[in-house]
Coordinates of C-alpha atoms in Angstrom, one line a residue:
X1 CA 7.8 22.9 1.5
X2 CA 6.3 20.4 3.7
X3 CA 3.0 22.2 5.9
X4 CA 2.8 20.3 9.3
X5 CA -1.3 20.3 9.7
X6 CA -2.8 21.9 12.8
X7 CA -4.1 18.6 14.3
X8 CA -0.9 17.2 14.4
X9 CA -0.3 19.3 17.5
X10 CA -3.3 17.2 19.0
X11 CA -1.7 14.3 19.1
X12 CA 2.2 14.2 19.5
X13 CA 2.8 10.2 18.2
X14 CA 1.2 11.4 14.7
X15 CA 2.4 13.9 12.5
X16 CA 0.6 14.8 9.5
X17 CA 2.1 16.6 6.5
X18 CA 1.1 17.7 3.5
X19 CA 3.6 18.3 0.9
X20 CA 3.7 20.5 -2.2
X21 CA 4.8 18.9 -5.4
X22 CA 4.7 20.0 -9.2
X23 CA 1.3 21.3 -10.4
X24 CA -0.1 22.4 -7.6
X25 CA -0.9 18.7 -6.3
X26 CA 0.1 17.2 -2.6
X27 CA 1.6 14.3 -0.5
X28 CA -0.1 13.1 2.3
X29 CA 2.8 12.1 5.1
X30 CA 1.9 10.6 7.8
X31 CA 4.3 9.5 10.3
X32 CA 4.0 7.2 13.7
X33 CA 6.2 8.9 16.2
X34 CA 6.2 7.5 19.7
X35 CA 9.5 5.8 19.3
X36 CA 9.8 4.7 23.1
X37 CA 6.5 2.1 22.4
X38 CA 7.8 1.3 19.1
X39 CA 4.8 3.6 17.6
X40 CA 2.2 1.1 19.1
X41 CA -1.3 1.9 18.6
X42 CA -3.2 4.0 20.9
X43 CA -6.7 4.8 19.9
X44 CA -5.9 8.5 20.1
X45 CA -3.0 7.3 17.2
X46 CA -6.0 5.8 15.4
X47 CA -8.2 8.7 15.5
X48 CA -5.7 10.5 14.1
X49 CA -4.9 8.5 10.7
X50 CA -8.3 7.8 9.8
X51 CA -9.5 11.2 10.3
X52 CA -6.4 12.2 7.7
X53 CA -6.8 9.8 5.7
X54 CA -10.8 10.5 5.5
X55 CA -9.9 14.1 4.6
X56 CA -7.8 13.6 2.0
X57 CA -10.1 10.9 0.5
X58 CA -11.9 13.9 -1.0
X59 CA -8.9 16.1 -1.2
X60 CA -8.6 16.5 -5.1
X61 CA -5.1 17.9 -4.7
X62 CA -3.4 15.2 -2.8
X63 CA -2.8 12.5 -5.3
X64 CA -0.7 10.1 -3.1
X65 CA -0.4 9.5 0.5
X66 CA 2.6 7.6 3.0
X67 CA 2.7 6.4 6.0
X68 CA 5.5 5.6 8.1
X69 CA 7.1 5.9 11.4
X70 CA 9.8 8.6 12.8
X71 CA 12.5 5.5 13.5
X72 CA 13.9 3.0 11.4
X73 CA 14.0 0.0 14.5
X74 CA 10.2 0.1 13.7
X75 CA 7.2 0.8 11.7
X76 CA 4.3 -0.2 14.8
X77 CA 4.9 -3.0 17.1
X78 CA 1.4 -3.4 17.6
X79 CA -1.7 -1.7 19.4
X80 CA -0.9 -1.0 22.9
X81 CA -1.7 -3.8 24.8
X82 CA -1.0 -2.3 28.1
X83 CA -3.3 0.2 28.1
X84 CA -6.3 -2.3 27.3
X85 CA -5.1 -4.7 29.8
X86 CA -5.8 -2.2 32.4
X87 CA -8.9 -0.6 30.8
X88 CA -10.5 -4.6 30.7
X89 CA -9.4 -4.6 34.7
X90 CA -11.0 -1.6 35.7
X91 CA -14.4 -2.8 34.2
X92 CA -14.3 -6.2 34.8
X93 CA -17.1 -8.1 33.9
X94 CA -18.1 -5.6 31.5
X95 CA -18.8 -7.2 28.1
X96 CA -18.0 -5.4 25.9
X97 CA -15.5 -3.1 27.3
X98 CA -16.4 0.3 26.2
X99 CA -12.2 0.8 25.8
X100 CA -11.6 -2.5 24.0
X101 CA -15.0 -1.7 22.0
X102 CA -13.4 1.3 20.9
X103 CA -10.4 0.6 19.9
X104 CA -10.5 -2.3 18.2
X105 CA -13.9 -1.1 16.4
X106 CA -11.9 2.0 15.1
X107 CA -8.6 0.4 14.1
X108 CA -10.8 -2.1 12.3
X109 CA -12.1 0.4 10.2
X110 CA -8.7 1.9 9.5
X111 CA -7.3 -1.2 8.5
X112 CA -10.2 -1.7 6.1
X113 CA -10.3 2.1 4.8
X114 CA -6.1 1.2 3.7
X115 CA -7.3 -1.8 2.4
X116 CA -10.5 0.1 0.1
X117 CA -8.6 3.4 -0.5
X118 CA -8.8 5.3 -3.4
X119 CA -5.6 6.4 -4.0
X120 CA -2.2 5.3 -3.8
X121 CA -1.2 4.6 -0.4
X122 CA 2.7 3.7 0.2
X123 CA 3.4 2.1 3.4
X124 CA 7.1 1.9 4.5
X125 CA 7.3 -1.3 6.4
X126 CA 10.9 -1.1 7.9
X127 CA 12.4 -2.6 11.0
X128 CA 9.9 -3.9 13.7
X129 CA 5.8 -4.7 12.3
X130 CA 4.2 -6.6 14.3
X131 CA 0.2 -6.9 15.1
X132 CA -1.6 -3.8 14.2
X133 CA 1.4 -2.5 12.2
X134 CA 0.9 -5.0 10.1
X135 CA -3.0 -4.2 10.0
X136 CA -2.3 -0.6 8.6
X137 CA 0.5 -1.9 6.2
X138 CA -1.4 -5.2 4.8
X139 CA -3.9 -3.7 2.8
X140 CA -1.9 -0.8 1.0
X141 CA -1.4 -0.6 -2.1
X142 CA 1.8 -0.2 -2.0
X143 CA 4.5 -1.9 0.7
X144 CA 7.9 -1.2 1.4
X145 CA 10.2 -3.9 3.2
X146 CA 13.5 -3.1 3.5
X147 CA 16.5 -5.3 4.7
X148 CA 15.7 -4.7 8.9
X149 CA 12.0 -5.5 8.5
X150 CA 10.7 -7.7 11.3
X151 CA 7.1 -9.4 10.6
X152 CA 5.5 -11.2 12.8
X153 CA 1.7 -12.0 14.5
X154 CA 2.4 -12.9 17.6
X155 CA -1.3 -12.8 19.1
X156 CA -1.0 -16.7 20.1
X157 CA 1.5 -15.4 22.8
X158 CA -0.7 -13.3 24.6
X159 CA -4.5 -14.4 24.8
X160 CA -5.5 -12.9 21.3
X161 CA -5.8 -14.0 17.5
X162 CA -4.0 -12.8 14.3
X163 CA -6.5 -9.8 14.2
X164 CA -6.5 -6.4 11.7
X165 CA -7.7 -8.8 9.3
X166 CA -5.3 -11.6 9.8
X167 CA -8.2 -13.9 9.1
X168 CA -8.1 -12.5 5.3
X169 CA -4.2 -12.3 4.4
X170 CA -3.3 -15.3 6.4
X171 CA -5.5 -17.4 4.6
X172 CA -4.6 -16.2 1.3
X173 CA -1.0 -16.9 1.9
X174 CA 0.9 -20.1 -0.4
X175 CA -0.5 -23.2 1.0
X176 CA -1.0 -23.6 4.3
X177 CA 1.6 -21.2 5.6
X178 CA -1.0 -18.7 7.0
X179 CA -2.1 -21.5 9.0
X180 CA 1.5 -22.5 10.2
X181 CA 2.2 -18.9 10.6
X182 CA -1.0 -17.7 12.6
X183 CA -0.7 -20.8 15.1
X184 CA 3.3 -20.0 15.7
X185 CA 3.7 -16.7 15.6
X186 CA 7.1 -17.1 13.4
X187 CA 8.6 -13.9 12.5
X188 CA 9.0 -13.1 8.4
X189 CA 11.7 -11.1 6.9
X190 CA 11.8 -9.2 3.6
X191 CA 11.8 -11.9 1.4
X192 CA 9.4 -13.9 3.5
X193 CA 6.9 -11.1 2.8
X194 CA 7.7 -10.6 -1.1
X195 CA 6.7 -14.5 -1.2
X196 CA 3.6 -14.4 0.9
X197 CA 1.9 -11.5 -0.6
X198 CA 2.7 -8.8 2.4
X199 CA 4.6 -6.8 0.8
X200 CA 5.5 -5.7 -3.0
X201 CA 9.0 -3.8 -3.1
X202 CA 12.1 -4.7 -1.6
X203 CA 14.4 -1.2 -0.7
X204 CA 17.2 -0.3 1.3
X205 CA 16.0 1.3 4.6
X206 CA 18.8 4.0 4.3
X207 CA 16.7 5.0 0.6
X208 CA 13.6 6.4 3.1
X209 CA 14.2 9.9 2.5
X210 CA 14.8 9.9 -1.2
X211 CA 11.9 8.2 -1.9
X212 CA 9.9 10.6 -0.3
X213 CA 11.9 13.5 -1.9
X214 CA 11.3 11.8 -5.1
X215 CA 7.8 11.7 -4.4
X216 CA 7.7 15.4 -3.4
X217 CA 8.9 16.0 -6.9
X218 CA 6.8 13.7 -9.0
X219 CA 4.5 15.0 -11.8
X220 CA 1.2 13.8 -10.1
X221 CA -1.8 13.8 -12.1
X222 CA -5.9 14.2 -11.3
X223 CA -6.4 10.4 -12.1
X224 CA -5.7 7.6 -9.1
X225 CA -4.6 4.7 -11.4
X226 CA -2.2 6.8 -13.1
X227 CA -0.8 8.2 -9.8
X228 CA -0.7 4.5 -8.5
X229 CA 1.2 3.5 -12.0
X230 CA 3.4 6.2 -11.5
X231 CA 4.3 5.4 -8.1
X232 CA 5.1 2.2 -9.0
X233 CA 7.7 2.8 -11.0
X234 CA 9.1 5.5 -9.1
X235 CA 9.5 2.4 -6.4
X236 CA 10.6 -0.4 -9.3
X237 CA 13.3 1.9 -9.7
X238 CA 14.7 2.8 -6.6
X239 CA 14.1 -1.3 -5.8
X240 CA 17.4 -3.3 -4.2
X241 CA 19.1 -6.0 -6.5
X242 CA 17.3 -9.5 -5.3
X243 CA 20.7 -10.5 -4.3
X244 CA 20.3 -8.3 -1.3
X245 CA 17.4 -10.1 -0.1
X246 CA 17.6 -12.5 2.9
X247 CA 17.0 -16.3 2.1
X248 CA 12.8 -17.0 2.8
X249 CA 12.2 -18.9 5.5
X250 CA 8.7 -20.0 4.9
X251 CA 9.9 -20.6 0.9
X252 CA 12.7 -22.8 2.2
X253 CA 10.6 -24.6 4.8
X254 CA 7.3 -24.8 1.9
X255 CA 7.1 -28.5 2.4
X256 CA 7.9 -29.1 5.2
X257 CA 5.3 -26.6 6.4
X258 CA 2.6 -28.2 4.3
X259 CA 3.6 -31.6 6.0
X260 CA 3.4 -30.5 9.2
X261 CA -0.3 -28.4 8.6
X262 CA -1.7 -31.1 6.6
X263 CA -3.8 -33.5 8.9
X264 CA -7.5 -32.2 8.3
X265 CA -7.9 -31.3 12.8
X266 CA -6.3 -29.2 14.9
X267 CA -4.9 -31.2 17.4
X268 CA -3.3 -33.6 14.7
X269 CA -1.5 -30.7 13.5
X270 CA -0.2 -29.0 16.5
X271 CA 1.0 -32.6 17.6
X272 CA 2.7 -32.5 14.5
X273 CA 4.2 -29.5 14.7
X274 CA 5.7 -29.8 18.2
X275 CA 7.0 -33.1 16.6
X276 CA 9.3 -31.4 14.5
X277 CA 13.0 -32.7 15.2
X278 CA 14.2 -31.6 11.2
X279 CA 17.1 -29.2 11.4
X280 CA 15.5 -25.7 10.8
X281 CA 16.4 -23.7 13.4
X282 CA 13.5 -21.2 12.6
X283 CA 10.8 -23.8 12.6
X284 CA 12.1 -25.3 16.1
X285 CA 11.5 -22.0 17.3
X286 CA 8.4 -21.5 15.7
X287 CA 7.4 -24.9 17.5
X288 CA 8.6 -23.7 20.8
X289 CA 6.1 -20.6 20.3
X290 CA 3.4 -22.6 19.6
X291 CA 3.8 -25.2 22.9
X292 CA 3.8 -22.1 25.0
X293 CA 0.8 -20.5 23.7
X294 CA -2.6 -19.9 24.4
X295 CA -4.5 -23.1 23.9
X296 CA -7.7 -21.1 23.1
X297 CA -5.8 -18.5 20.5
X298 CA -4.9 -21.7 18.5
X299 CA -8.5 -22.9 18.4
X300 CA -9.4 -19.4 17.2
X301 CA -7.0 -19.6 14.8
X302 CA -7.9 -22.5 13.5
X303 CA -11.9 -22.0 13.7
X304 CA -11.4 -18.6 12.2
X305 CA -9.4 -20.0 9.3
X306 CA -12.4 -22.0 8.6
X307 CA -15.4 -19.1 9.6
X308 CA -13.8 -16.4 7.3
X309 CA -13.2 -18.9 4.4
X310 CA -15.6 -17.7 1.8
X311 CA -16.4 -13.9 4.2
X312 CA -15.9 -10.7 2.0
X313 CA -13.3 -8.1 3.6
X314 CA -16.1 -6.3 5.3
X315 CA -17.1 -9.8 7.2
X316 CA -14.3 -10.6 8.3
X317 CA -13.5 -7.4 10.4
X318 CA -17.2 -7.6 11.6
X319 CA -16.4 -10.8 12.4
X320 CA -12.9 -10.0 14.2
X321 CA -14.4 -7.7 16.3
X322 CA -16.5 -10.0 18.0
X323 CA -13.8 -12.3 18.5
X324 CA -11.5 -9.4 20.1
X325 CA -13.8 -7.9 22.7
X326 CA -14.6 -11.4 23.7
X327 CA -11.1 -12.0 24.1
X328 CA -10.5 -9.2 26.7
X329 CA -13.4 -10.8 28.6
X330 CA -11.4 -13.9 28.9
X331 CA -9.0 -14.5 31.0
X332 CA -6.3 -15.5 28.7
X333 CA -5.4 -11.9 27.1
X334 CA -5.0 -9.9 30.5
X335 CA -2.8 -13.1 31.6
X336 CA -0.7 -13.6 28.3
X337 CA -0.3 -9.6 28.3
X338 CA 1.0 -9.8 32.1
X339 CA 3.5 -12.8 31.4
X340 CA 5.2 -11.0 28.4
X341 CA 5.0 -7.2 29.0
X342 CA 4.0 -6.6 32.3
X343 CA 5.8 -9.2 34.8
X344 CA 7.8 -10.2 32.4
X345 CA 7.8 -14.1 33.8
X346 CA 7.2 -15.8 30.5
X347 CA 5.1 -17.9 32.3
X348 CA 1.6 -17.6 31.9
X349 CA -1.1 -20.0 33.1
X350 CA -3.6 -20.5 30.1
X351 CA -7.3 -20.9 31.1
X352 CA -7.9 -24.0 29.8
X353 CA -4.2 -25.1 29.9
X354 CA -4.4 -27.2 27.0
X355 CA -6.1 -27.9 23.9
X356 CA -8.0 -30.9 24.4
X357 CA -9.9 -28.9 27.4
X358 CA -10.8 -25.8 25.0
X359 CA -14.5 -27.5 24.6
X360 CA -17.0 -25.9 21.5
X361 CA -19.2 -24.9 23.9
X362 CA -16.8 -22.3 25.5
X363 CA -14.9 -22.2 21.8
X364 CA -18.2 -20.4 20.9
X365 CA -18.7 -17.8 23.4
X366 CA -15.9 -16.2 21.7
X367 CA -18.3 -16.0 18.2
X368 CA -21.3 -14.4 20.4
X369 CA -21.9 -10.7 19.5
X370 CA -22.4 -9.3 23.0
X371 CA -24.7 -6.3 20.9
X372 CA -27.7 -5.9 18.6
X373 CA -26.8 -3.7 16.7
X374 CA -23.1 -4.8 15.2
X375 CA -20.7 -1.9 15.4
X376 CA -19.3 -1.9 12.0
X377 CA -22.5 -3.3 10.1
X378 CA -21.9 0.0 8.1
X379 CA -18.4 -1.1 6.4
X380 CA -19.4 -1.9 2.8
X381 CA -19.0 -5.0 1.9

């Protein structure tokens, strides 16, 4: 029987379960449930998986844990960008924002405890993950994408930079496609993230509950790496034939995405880019993105892809963090978030408005730590 934990009633977008299985050993459930957001972050939401997943770190009698969301239209669609929007207006001028310091400091170290976790940790990525959902489900060791799954990082469209450790998968994607991806913004079905490395099994979305019944009912055992093994298989075999799959965009557009990314500066390569007059319909669109975003988020994009090159997991989230709360003291982010979510225009005017005026000198007062002592210097690296 599945015990719904106390601090659950805390916070009402994240249940936590633990649930009994064979031996006396348990499941760690958690699920995102603020289905009228999507389940985007709050950093109430945050609080509440790390301190969960902290706990049963040292739990000896859970041996695997899940996380997923209440809905199948979406996993997380992101941290909630609203919310910061306002909390960097109230305090303008203040560098960093003690909101924007928060939140991205401790969903920083969440995505980096799922990326160092001991134990098995199955991430269902179904329907809609976008942003920080794809933060929490990148580094587990074990990710679901089913036949609706949505992936995108869309940061480029409002003032930001593929964050939550974007600088570490994105660059360790085939080729250049983390490049082509970060700058665009191009959203990634199932198949797309089998071939990139974002996620590992391919299931049927309607198969969510018997998994985690299945799971409920496995023989776990005291030792982690037999628990992952075991969990492995337990997803091999409930896997959907290949033939299901959706046709890869970014594996059917390979070379032409290496063409288009490989001129050895920026501004070569977006030219190219929003050159593009071949007949994919998915990179047109991805082009499209691109011409309408955030001079300055492409820059970061492109001078984080070279910062974080040879960083160690740990580095780059230090490094991220930087990067975000000097964001929100930019005037790009509050301007991109107003355009898309808030107004709802589409039309946002970019400070600079184009690439060739994003100069290094204001480039780096994105890389300045506005502290002295960094706030995650203690993540091990």
């Amino acid at each position: 029987m599945a015990e719904i934990l106390a601090e659950s009633t805390l916070i009402d977008a994240v249940k936590i379960e633990e649930r009994d299985c064979p031996g006396g050993m348990k499941l760690g459930v958690i699920t995102l449930d603020a289905p009228k957001s999507l389940h985007a972050l709050t950093l109430e939401m945050i609080r509440a998986i790390d301190g969960a997943l902290v706990r049963w770190a040292d739990d000896a009698a859970v041996a695997c844990v899940v996380l997923q969301s209440s809905t199948d239209k979406a996993f997380c669609a992101g941290g909630d960008v609203r919310s910061l929007r306002t909390a960097v207006a109230e305090q303008a001028g203040v560098v960093p924002n003690p909101q924007a310091l928060a939140f991205f400091a401790e969903e920083y170290r969440l995505d980096h405890r799922i990326h160092t976790y001991a134990k098995p940790l199955l991430v269902w990525g179904g329907g809609i993950v976008m942003g920080g959902g794809l933060g929490l489900m990148a580094g587990a060791s074990h990710r679901v994408v089913t036949e609706s799954t949505r992936i995108a990082m869309p940061e480029i469209t409002i003032g930001l930079f593929p964050d939550v450790g974007g600088s570490w998968f994105l660059g360790r994607m085939p080729g250049r496609s983390g490049l082509f991806l970060g700058l665009t913004g191009a959203p990634m079905n199932a198949a797309d993230a089998l071939y990139t490395g974002l996620g590992d099994y391919f299931l049927r979305q309607e198969e969510r509950a018997m998994v985690l019944d299945a799971l409920a009912l496995a023989q776990w055992q005291a030792s982690a790496q037999a628990n992952s093994e075991q969990l492995d298989r337990l997803l091999r075999g409930f896997s959907a034939p290949a033939t299901s799959l959706p046709a890869s965009e970014v594996r059917a557009n390979f070379d032409a995405i290496a063409v288009l990314t490989q001129a050895p500066t920026l501004p070569e390569v977006v030219a190219a880019i929003a050159a593009y007059d071949g007949d994919s319909v998915w990179l047109q669109k991805a082009a499209h993105s691109l011409a309408k975003g955030a001079p300055t988020s492409a820059a970061l994009v492109w001078a984080m892809r070279e910062r974080t090159r040879h960083m160690s997991l740990a580095q780059v989230f230090q490094l991220e963090l930087i990067v975000a709360v000097q964001c929100c003291a930019h005037a790009d982010f509050s301007e991109g978030v107003r355009a898309l979510l808030i107004d709802k225009d589409n039309a946002p005017q970019w400070q600079p408005a184009s690439l060739a005026d994003v100069k290094d000198a204001y480039l780096n007062e994105y890389f300045t730590a506005p502290w002295t002592q960094h706030p995650l210097a203690d993540l091990p690296i």
